[in-house]
Tab-separated table of C-alpha atoms in Angstrom:
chain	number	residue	atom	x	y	z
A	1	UNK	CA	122.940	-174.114	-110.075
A	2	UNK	CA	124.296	-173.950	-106.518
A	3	UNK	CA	126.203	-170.681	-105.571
A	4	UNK	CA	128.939	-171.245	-103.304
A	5	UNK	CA	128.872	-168.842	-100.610
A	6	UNK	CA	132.676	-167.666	-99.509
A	7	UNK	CA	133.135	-168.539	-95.801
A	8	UNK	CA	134.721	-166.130	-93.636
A	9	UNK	CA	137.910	-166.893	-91.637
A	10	UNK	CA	136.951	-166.107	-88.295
A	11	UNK	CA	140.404	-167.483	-86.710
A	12	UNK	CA	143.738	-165.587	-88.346
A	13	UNK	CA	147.338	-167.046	-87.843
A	14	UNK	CA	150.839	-165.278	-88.445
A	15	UNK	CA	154.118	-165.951	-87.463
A	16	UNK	CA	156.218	-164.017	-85.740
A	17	UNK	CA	158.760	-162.224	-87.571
A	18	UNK	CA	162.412	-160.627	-88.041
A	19	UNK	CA	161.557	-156.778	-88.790
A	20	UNK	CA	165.174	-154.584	-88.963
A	21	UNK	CA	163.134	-151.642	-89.494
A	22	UNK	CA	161.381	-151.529	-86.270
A	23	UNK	CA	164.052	-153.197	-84.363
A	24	UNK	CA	167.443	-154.485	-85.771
A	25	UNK	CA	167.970	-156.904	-82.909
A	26	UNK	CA	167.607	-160.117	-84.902
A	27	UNK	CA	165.205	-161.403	-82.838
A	28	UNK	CA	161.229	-162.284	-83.935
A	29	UNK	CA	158.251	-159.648	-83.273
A	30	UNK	CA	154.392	-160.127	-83.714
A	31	UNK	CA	154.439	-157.771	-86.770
A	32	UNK	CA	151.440	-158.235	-89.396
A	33	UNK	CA	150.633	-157.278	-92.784
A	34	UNK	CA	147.647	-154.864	-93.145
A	35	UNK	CA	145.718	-152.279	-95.176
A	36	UNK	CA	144.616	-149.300	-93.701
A	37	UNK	CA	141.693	-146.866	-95.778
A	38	UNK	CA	140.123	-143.523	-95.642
A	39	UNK	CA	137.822	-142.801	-98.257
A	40	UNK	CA	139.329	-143.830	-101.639
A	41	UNK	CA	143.184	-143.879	-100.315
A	42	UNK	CA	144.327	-147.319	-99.077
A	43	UNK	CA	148.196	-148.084	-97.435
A	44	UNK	CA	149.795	-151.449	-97.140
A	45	UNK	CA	152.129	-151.941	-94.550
A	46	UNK	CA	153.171	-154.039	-91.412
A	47	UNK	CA	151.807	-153.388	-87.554
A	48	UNK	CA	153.266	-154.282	-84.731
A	49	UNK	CA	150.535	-156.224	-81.930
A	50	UNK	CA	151.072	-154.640	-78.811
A	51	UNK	CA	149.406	-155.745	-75.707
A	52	UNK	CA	150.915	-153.280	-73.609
A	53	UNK	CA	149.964	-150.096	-75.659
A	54	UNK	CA	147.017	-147.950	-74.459
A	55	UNK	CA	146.160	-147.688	-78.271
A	56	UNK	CA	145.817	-147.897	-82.063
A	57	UNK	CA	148.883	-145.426	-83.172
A	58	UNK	CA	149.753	-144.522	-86.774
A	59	UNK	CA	153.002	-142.189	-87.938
A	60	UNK	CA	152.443	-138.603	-89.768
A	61	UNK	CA	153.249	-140.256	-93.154
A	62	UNK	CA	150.823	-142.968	-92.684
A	63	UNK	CA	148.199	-140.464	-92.470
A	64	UNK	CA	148.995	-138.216	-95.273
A	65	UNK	CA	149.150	-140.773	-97.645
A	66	UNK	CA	145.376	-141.384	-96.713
A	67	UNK	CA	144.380	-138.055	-97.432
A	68	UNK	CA	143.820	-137.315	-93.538
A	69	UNK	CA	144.961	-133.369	-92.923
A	70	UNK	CA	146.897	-132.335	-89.817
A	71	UNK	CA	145.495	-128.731	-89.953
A	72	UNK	CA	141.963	-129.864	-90.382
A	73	UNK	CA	141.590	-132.858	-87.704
A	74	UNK	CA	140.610	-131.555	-84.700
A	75	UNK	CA	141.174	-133.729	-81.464
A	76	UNK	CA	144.471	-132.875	-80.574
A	77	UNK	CA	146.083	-134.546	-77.245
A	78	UNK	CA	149.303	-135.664	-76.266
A	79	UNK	CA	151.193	-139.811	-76.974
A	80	UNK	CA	152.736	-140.550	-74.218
A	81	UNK	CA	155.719	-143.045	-74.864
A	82	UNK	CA	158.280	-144.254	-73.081
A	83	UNK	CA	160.963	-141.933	-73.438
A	84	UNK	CA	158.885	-138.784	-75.054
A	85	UNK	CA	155.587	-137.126	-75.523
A	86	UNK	CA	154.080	-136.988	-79.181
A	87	UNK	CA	151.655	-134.239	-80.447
A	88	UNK	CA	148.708	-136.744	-81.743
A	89	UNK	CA	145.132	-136.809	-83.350
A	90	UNK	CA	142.497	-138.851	-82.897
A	91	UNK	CA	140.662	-140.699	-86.449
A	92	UNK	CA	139.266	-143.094	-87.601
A	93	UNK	CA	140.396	-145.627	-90.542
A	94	UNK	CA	139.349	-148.798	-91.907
A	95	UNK	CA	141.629	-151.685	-91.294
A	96	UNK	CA	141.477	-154.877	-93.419
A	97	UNK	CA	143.921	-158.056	-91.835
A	98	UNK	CA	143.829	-161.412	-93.783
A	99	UNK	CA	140.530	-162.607	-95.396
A	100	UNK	CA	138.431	-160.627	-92.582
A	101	UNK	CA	135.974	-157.657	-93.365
A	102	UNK	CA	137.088	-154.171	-92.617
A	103	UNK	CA	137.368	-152.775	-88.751
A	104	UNK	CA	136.694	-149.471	-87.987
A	105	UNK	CA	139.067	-148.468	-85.619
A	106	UNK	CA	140.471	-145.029	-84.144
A	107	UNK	CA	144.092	-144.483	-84.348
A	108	UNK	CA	146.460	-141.654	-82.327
A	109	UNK	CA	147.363	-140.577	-85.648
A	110	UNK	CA	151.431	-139.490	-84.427
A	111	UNK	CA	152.937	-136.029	-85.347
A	112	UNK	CA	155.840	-138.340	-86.265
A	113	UNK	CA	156.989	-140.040	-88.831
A	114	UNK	CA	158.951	-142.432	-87.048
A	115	UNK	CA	156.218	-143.969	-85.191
A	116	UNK	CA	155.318	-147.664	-85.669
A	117	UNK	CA	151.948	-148.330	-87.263
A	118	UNK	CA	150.792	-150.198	-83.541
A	119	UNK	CA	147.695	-152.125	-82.746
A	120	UNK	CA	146.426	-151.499	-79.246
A	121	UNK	CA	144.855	-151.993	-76.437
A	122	UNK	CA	142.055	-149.115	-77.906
A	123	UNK	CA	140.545	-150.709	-79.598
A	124	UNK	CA	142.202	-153.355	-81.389
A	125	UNK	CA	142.311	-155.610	-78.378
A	126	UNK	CA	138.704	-154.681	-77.856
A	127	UNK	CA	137.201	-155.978	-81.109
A	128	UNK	CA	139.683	-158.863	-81.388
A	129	UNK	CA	141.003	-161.804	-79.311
A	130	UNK	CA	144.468	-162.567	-79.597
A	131	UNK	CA	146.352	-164.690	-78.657
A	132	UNK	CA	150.619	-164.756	-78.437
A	133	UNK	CA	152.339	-167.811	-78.481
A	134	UNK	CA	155.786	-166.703	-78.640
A	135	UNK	CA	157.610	-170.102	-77.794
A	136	UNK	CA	156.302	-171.184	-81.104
A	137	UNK	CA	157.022	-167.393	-83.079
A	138	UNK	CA	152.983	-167.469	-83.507
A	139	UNK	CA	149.995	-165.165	-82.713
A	140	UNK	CA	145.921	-165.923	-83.615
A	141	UNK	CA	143.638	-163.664	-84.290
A	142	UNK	CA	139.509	-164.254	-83.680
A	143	UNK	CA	136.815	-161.633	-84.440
A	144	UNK	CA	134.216	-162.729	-81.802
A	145	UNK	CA	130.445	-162.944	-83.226
């Protein structure tokens, strides 16, 4: 008997979409559905793709409902945003998009709880090619070899 061996997506699509909760506007955002994990804790919930931000950023709540501990992670250093400047940690998390294996990847883990779960520049962009096509409300994701 031949075992069928499940192939792995190497190429992601997702469509744009209307998100009130990070910006009420109406208008389309490349927001995607994802699972973040530390240790035996996992968290659904939607990231925004940001080409222009330094880096991976979760908010406070994010981060205690993965166990993480404010008091405990050292690595303290400031988020600079536009209009602010956020006390922040540095960890690490899994991150599972689509049909892909888990990413490591290190996340400004935000003192607040307002903060959009973000992928950056560090170092989303650095372990995966995207690509925006926002005249068509469409991104793609590959996860080079």
């Amino acid at each position: 008997m031949t075992k069928i061996k499940p192939r792995m997506t190497k190429i992601l699509e997702f469509e744009y979409i209307v998100a009130d909760w990070y910006n009420p506007d109406g208008d389309i955002h490349p927001i995607v559905p994802v699972i973040l994990r530390h240790r035996d804790r996992s968290v659904q919930t939607m990231a925004l793709v940001d080409s222009g931000a330094d880096m991976n950023v979760m908010p406070f709540h994010i981060g205690m409902e993965l166990g993480l501990s404010w008091e405990r992670t050292a690595n303290d250093f400031e988020l600079h945003g536009l209009a602010e400047i956020l006390a922040a940690k540095a960890v690490a998390v899994d991150l599972a998009i689509g049909s892909w294996p888990t990413l490591r990847m290190a996340f400004a883990w935000s003192r607040q709880d307002e903060t959009p779960v973000i992928l950056g520049q560090w170092n989303f962009f650095g372990e995966v090619n995207v690509c925006f096509s926002r005249s068509q409300g469409l991104m793609t994701f590959e996860l080079p070899q």
